[in-house]
GROMACS .gro file of C-alpha atoms in nm:
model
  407
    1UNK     CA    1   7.862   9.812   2.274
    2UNK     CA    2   8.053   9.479   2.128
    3UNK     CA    3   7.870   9.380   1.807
    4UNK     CA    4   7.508   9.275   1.857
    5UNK     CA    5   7.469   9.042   1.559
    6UNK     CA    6   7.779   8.823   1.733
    7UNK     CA    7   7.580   8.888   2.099
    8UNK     CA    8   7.298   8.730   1.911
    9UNK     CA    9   7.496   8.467   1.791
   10UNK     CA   10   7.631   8.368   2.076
   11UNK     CA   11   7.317   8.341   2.279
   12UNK     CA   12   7.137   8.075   2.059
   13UNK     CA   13   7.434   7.883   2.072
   14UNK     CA   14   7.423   7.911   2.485
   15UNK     CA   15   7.049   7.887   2.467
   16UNK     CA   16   7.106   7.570   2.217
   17UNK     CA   17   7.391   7.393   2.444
   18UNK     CA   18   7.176   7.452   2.716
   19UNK     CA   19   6.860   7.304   2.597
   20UNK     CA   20   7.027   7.009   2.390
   21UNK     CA   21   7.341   6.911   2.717
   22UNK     CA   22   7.282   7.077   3.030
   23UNK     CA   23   6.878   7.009   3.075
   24UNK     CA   24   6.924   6.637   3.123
   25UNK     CA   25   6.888   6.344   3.349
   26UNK     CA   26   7.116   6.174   3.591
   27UNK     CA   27   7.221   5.842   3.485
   28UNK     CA   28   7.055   5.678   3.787
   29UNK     CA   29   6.741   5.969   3.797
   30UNK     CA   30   6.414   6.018   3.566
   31UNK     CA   31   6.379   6.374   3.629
   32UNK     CA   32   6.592   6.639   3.426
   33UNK     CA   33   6.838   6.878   3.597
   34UNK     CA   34   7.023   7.195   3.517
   35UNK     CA   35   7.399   7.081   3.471
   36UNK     CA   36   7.612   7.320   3.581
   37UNK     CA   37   7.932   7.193   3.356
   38UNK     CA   38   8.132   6.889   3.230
   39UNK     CA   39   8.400   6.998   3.424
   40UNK     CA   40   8.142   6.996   3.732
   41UNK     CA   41   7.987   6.667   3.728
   42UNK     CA   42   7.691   6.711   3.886
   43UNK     CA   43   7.444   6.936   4.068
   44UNK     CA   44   7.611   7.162   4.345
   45UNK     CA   45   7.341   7.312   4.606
   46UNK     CA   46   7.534   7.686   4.515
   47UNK     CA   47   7.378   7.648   4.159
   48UNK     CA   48   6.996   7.571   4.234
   49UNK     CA   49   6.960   7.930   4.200
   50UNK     CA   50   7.069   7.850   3.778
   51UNK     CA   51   6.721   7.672   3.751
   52UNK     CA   52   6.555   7.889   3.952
   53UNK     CA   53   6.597   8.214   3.736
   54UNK     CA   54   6.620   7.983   3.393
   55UNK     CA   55   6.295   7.894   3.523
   56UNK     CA   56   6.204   8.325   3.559
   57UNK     CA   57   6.347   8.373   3.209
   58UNK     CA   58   6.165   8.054   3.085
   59UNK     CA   59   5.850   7.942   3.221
   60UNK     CA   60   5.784   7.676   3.043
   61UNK     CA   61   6.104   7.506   3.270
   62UNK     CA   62   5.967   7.555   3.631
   63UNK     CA   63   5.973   7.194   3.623
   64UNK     CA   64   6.345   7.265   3.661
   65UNK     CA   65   6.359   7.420   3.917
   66UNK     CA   66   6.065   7.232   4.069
   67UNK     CA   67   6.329   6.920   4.032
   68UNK     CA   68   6.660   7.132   4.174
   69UNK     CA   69   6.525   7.193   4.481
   70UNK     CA   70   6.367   6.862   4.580
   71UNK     CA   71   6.673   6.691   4.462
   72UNK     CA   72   6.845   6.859   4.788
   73UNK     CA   73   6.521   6.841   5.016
   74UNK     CA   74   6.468   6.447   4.980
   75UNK     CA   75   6.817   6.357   5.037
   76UNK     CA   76   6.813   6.554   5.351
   77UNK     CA   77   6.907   6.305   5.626
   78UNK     CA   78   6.659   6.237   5.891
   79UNK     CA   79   6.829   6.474   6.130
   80UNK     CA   80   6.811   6.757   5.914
   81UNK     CA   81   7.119   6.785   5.727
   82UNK     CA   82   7.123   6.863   5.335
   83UNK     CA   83   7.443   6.754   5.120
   84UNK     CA   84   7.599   7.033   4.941
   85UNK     CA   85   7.593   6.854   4.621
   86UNK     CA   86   7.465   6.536   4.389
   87UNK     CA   87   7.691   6.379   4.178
   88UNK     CA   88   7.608   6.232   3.819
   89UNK     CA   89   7.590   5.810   3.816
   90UNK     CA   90   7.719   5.853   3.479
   91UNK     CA   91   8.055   5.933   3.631
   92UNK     CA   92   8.088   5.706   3.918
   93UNK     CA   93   8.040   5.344   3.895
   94UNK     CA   94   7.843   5.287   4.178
   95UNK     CA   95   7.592   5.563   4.087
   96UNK     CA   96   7.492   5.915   4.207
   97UNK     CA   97   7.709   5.999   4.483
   98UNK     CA   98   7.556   6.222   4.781
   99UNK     CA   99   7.790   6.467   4.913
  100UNK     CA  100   7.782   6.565   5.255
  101UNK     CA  101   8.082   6.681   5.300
  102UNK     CA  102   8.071   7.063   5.341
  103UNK     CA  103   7.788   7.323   5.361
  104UNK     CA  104   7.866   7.548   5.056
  105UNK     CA  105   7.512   7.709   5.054
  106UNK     CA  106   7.589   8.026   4.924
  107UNK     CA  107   7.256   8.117   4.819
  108UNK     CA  108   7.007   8.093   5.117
  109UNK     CA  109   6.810   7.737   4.966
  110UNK     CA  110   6.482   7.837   5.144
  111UNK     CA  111   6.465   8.170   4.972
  112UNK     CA  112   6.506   7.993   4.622
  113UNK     CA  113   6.230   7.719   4.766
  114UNK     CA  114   5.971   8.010   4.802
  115UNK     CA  115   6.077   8.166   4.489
  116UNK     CA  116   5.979   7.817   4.333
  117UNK     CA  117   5.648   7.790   4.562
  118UNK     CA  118   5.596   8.155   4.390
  119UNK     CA  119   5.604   8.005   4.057
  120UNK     CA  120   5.396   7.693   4.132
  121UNK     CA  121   5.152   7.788   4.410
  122UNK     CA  122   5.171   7.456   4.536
  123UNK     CA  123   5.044   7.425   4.907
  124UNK     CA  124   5.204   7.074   4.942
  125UNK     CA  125   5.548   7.196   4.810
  126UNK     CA  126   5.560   7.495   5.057
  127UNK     CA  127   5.472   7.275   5.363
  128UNK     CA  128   5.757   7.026   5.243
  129UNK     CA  129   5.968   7.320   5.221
  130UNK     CA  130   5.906   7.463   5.571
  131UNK     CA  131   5.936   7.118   5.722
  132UNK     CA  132   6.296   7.102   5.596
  133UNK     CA  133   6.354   7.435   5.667
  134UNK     CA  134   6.321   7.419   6.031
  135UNK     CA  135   6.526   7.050   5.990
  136UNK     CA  136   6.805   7.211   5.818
  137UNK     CA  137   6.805   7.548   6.073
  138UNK     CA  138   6.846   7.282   6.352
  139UNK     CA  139   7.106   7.071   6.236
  140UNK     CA  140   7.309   7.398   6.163
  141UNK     CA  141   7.203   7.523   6.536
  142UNK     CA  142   7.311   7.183   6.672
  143UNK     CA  143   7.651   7.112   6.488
  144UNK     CA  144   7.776   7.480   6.326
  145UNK     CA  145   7.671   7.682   6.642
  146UNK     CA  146   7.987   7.515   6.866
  147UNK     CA  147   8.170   7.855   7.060
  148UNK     CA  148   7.828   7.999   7.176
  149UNK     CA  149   7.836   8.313   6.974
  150UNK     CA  150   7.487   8.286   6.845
  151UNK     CA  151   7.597   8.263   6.437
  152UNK     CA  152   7.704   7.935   6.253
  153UNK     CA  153   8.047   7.887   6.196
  154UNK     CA  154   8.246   7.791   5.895
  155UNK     CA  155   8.513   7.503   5.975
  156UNK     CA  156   8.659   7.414   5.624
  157UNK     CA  157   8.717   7.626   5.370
  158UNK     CA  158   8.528   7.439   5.100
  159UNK     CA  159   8.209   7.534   5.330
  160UNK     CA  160   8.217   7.855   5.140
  161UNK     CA  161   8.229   7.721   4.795
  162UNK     CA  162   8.561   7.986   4.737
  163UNK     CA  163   8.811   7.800   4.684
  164UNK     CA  164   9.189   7.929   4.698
  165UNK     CA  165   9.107   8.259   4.885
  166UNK     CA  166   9.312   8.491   5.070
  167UNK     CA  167   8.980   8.502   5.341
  168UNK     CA  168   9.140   8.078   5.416
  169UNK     CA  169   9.475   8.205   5.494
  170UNK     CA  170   9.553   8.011   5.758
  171UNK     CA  171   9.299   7.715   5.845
  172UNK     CA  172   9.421   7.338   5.906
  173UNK     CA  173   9.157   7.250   5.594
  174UNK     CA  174   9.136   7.449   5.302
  175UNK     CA  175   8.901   7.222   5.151
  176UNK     CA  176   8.726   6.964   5.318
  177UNK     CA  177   8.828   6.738   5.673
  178UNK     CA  178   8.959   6.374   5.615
  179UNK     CA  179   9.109   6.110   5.831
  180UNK     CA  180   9.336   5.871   5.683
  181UNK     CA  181   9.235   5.948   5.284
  182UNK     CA  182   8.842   5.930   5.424
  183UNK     CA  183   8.627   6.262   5.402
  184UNK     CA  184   8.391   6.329   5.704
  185UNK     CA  185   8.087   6.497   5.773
  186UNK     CA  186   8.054   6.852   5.737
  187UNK     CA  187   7.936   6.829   6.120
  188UNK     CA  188   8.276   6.681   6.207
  189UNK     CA  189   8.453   6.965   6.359
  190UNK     CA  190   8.858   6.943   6.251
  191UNK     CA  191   9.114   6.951   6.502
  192UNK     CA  192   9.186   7.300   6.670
  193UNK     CA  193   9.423   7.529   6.421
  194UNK     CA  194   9.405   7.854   6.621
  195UNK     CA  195   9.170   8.004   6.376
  196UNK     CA  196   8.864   7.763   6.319
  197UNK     CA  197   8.561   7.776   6.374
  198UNK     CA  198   8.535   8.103   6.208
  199UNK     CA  199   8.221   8.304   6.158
  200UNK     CA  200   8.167   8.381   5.858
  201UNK     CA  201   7.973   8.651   5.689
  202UNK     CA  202   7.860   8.467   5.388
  203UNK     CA  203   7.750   8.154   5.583
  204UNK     CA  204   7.546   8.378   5.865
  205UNK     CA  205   7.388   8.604   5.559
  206UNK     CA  206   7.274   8.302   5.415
  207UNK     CA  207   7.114   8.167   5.749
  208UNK     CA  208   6.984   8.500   5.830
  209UNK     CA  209   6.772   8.491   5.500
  210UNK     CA  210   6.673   8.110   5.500
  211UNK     CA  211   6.527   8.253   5.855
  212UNK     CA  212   6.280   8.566   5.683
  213UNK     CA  213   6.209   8.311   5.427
  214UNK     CA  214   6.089   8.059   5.679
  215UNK     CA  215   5.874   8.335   5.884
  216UNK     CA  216   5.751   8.430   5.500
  217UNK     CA  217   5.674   8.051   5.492
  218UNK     CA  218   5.498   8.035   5.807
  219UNK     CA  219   5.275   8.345   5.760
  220UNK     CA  220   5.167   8.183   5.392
  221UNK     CA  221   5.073   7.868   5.620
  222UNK     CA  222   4.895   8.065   5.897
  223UNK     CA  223   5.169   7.970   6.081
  224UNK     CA  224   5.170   8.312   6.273
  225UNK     CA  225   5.327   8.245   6.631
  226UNK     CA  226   5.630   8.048   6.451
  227UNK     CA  227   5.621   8.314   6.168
  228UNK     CA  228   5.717   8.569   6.441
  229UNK     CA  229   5.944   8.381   6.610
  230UNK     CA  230   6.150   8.303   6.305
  231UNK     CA  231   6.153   8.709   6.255
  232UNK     CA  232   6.316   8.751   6.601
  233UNK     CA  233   6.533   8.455   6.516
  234UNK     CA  234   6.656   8.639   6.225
  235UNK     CA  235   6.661   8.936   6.409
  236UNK     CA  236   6.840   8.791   6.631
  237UNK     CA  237   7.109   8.679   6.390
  238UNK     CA  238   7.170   9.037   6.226
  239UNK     CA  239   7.243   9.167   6.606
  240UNK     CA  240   7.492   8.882   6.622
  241UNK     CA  241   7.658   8.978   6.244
  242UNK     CA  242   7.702   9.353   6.369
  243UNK     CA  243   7.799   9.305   6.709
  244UNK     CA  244   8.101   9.056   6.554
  245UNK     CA  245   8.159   9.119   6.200
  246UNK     CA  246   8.101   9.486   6.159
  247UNK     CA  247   8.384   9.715   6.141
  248UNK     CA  248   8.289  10.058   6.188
  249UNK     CA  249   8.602  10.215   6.105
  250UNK     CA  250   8.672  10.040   5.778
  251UNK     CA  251   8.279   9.997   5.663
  252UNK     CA  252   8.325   9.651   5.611
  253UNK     CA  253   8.201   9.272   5.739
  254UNK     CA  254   8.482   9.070   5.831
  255UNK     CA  255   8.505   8.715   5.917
  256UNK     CA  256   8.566   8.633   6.302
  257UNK     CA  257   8.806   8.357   6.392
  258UNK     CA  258   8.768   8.161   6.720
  259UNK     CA  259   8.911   8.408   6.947
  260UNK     CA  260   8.697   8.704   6.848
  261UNK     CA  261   8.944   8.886   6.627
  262UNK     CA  262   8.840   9.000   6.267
  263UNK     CA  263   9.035   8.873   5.978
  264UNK     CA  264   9.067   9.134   5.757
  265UNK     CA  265   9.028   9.046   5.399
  266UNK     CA  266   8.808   9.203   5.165
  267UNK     CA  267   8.652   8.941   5.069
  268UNK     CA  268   8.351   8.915   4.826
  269UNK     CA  269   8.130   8.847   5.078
  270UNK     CA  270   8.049   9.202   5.137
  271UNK     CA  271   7.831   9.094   4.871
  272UNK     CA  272   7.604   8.871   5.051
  273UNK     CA  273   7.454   9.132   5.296
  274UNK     CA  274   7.286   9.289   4.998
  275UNK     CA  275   7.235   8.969   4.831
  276UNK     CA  276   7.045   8.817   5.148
  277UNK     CA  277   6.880   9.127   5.255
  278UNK     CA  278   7.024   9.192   5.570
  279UNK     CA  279   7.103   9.525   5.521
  280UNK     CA  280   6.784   9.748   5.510
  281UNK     CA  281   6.759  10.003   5.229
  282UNK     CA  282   6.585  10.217   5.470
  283UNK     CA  283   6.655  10.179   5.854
  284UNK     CA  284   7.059  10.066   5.710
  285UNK     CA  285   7.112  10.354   5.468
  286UNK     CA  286   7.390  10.534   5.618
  287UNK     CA  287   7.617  10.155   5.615
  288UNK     CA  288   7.467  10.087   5.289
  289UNK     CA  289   7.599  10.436   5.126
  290UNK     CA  290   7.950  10.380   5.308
  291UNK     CA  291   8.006  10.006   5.229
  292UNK     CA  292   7.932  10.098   4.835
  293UNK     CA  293   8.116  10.451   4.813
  294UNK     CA  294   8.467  10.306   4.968
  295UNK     CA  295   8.445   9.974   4.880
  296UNK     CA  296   8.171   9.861   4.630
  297UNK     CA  297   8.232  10.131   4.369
  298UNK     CA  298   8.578  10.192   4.463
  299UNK     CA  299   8.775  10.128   4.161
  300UNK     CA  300   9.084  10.000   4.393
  301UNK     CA  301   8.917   9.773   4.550
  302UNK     CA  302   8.541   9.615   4.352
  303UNK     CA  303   8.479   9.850   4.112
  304UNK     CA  304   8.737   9.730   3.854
  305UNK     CA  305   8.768   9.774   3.468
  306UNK     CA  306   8.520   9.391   3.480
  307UNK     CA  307   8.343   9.400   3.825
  308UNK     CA  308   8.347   9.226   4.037
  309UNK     CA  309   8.658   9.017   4.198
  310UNK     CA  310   8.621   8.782   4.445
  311UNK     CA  311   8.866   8.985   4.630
  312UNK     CA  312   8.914   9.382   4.630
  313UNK     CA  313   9.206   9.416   4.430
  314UNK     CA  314   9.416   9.593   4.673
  315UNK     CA  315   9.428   9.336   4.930
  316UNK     CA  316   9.746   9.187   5.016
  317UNK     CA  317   9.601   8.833   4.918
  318UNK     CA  318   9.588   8.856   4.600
  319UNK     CA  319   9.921   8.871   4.500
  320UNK     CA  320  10.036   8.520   4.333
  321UNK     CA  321   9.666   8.419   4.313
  322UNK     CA  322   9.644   8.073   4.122
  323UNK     CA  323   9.611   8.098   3.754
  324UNK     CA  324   9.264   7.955   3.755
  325UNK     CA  325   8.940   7.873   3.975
  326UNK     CA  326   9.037   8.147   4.241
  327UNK     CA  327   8.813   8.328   4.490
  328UNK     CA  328   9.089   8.537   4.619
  329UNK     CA  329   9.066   8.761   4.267
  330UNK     CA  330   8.911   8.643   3.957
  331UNK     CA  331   8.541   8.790   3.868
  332UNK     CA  332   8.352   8.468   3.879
  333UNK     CA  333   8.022   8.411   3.704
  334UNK     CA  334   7.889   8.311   4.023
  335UNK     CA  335   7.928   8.650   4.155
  336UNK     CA  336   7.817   8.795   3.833
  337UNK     CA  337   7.503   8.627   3.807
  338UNK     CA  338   7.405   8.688   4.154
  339UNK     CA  339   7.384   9.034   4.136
  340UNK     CA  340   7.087   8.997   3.996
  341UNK     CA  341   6.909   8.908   4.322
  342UNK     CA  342   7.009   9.276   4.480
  343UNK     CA  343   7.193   9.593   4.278
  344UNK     CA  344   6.821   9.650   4.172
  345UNK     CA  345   6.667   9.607   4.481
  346UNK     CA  346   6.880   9.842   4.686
  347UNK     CA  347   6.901  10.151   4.361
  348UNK     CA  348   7.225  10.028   4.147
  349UNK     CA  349   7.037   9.951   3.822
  350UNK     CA  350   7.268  10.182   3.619
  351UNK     CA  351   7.551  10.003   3.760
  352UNK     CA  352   7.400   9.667   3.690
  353UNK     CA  353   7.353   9.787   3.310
  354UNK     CA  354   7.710   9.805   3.323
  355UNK     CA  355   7.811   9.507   3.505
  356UNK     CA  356   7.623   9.372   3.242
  357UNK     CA  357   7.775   9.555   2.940
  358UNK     CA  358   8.121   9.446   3.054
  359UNK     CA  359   8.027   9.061   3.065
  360UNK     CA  360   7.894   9.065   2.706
  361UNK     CA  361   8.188   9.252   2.590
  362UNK     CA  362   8.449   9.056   2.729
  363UNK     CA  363   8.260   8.679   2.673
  364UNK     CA  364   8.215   8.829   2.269
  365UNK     CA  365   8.548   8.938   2.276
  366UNK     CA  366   8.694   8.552   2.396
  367UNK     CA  367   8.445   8.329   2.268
  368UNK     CA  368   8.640   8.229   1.963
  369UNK     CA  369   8.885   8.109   2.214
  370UNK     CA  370   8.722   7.997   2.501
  371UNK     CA  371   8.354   7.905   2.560
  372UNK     CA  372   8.156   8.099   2.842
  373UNK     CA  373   8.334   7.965   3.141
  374UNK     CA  374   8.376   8.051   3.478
  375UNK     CA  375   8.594   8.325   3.588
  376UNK     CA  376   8.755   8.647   3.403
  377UNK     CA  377   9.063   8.883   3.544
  378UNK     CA  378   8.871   9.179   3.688
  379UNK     CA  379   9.098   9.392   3.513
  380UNK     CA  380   9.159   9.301   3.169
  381UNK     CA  381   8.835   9.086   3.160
  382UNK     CA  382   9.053   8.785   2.991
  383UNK     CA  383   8.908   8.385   3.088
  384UNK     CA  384   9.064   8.194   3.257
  385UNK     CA  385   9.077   7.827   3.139
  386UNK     CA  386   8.842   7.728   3.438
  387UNK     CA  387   8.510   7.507   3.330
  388UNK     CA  388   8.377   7.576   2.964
  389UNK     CA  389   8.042   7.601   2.914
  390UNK     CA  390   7.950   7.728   3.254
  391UNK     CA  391   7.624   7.764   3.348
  392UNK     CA  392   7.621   8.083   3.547
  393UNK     CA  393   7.814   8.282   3.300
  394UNK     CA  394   7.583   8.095   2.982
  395UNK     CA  395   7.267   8.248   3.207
  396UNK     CA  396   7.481   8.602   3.297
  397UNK     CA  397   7.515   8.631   2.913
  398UNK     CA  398   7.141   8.548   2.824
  399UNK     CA  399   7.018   8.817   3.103
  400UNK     CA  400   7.227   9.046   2.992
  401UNK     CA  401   7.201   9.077   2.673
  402UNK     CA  402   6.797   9.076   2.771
  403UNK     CA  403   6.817   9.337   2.997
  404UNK     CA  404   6.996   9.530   2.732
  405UNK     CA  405   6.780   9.425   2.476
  406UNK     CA  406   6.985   9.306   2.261
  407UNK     CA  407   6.778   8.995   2.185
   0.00000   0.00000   0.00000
């Protein structure tokens, strides 16, 4: 283990930078946020799950993540749509900017809404949370639901928050949709490419979840016809992921373009079928035990020298990744940090331990040089010069040198 006085070191100055920069207030709002970075401006809806376990580690800041997830809910238009991220007044002259460009979930939001409700046990917060649950489920049924395949579809590639990946390789808009220099709606479906929509595994693991959490939501309500029919919604949407996305012969989830074939790039987003729950530890076990034996803890593929990569290693699409802020190969805090939320749910604790050995060493090892950010290579664990003071690899670090009780 990397030297623990330096470990400790290093986490009062993240816990200090946190507490003194990132918990702060917009320049137009009067309740305090978790910042995410100075090279991210703003609150992205992929990092309300940084308050929420802050918030776990530190209960004194539920208030935090109290204010992350309301800052998405009332913003949510009136038909149900919720922008992907806020931006900071401070940094735009007209004041906080409302993005609505893209989905970019990446964490199911209604899941991290009833982890908050778990915190506060407030009956008015979960009903507010279920209303907008069942908003936001329709506006993705009405406008991300467009070939009839019964999953939401992903039709830019910024709707999956990784940017420069091999799993885009292809589609009209890498990042968002504009016409003449203006940015649309996320419900704005591009121009045909061949390729787009696409269904992706990520997106429909996310809306899968929000779904349970919603039924969860219901019950808690006595809600119990609409609890079960969100449970056969969800059900419902897990048929849907197998029947398209689910390769039998290669153990692996692949993305679907708009002609039904899979695109084969193993992509991170194996991931989020643990991370969202839809694989069962018990009535799954057999795909579970395949999916992690040739892929997960493969060390040619996930299981490098730093897991894990945004991209197995082997895969084609990784050769002449970008140098920086690349989903198509660089470990990314993001992915780090989320692990949290399943290897100990499904029986991987051991290998979390060491997932979490590996970030400390590496982020002691570079600090001197560069300052917590957000990606490393997955095999010689060295930063990239992407985003400084990032707060999913600050929070990876504190957790992990928790876990390991270090401090």
């Amino acid at each position: 283990m990397t030297n623990t006085d330096k470990i400790r070191e290093i986490c009062q100055a993240a816990s200090d930078r946190i507490r003194q920069i990132h918990i702060s207030c917009f320049k137009d709002m009067d309740k305090p946020l978790f910042r995410i970075s100075d090279q991210y401006p703003g609150l992205w809806m992929e990092h309300v799950y940084d308050s929420i376990l802050f918030a776990s580690m530190e209960p004194e800041y539920v208030y935090l993540a109290e204010n992350a997830v309301n800052l998405f809910m009332d913003r949510q238009t009136e038909e149900g749509q919720l922008p992907f991220a806020i931006m900071d007044g401070s940094k735009h002259p007209g004041g906080s900017v409302v993005c609505y460009w893209q989905i970019q979930e990446c964490v199911s939001f209604y899941t991290l809404c009833l982890e908050v409700y778990r915190m506060n046990r407030d009956q008015a917060f979960l009903e507010k949370a279920y209303t907008s649950g069942k908003k936001w489920d329709a506006w993705l049924r009405r406008y991300r639901m467009t070939t009839g395949r019964g999953l939401i579809e992903l039709f830019f590639g910024f709707d999956t928050g990784h940017d420069n990946s091999g799993r885009l390789h292809g589609i009209a808009c890498h990042g968002n949709y504009s016409i003449n220099g203006v940015v649309q709606n996320a419900g704005t479906l591009p121009p045909d490419d061949g390729i787009t929509p696409i269904l992706a595994v990520d997106m429909n693991a996310n809306f899968y979840h929000n779904e349970r959490s919603l039924a969860e939501m219901a019950r808690i309500l006595g809600k119990t016809d609409e609890a079960e029919a969100w449970e056969a919604s969800a059900a419902a949407v897990k048929e849907k992921l197998f029947a398209h996305c689910w390769n039998e012969e290669d153990a692996f989830f692949y993305d679907v373009d708009r002609m039904g074939n899979q695109r084969k790039y193993k992509s991170s987003t194996i991931f989020h079928l643990f991370l969202e729950k839809v694989l069962d530890p018990v009535q799954d076990r057999e795909i579970i035990d395949r999916i992690y034996r040739e892929h997960i803890k493969n060390p040619a593929e996930f299981w490098t020298p730093y897991p894990f990569p945004s991209m197995a290693v082997n895969d084609p699409s990784c050769e002449g990744h970008p140098d920086f802020n690349c989903w198509g190969y660089y470990t990314q805090g993001l992915i780090v940090l989320r692990c949290i939320r399943w290897m100990d749910d499904y029986g991987w604790s051991g290998d979390m331990d060491y997932i979490c050995e590996k970030w400390l060493e590496t982020w002691t090892e570079h600090f001197d040089t560069i300052k917590l950010a957000q990606e490393i290579d997955p095999i010689t664990g060295v930063p990239t010069r992407s985003s400084q003071w990032y707060s999913s690899c600050m929070l990876g670090y504190l957790y992990a040198a928790r876990r390991l009780n270090i401090v």
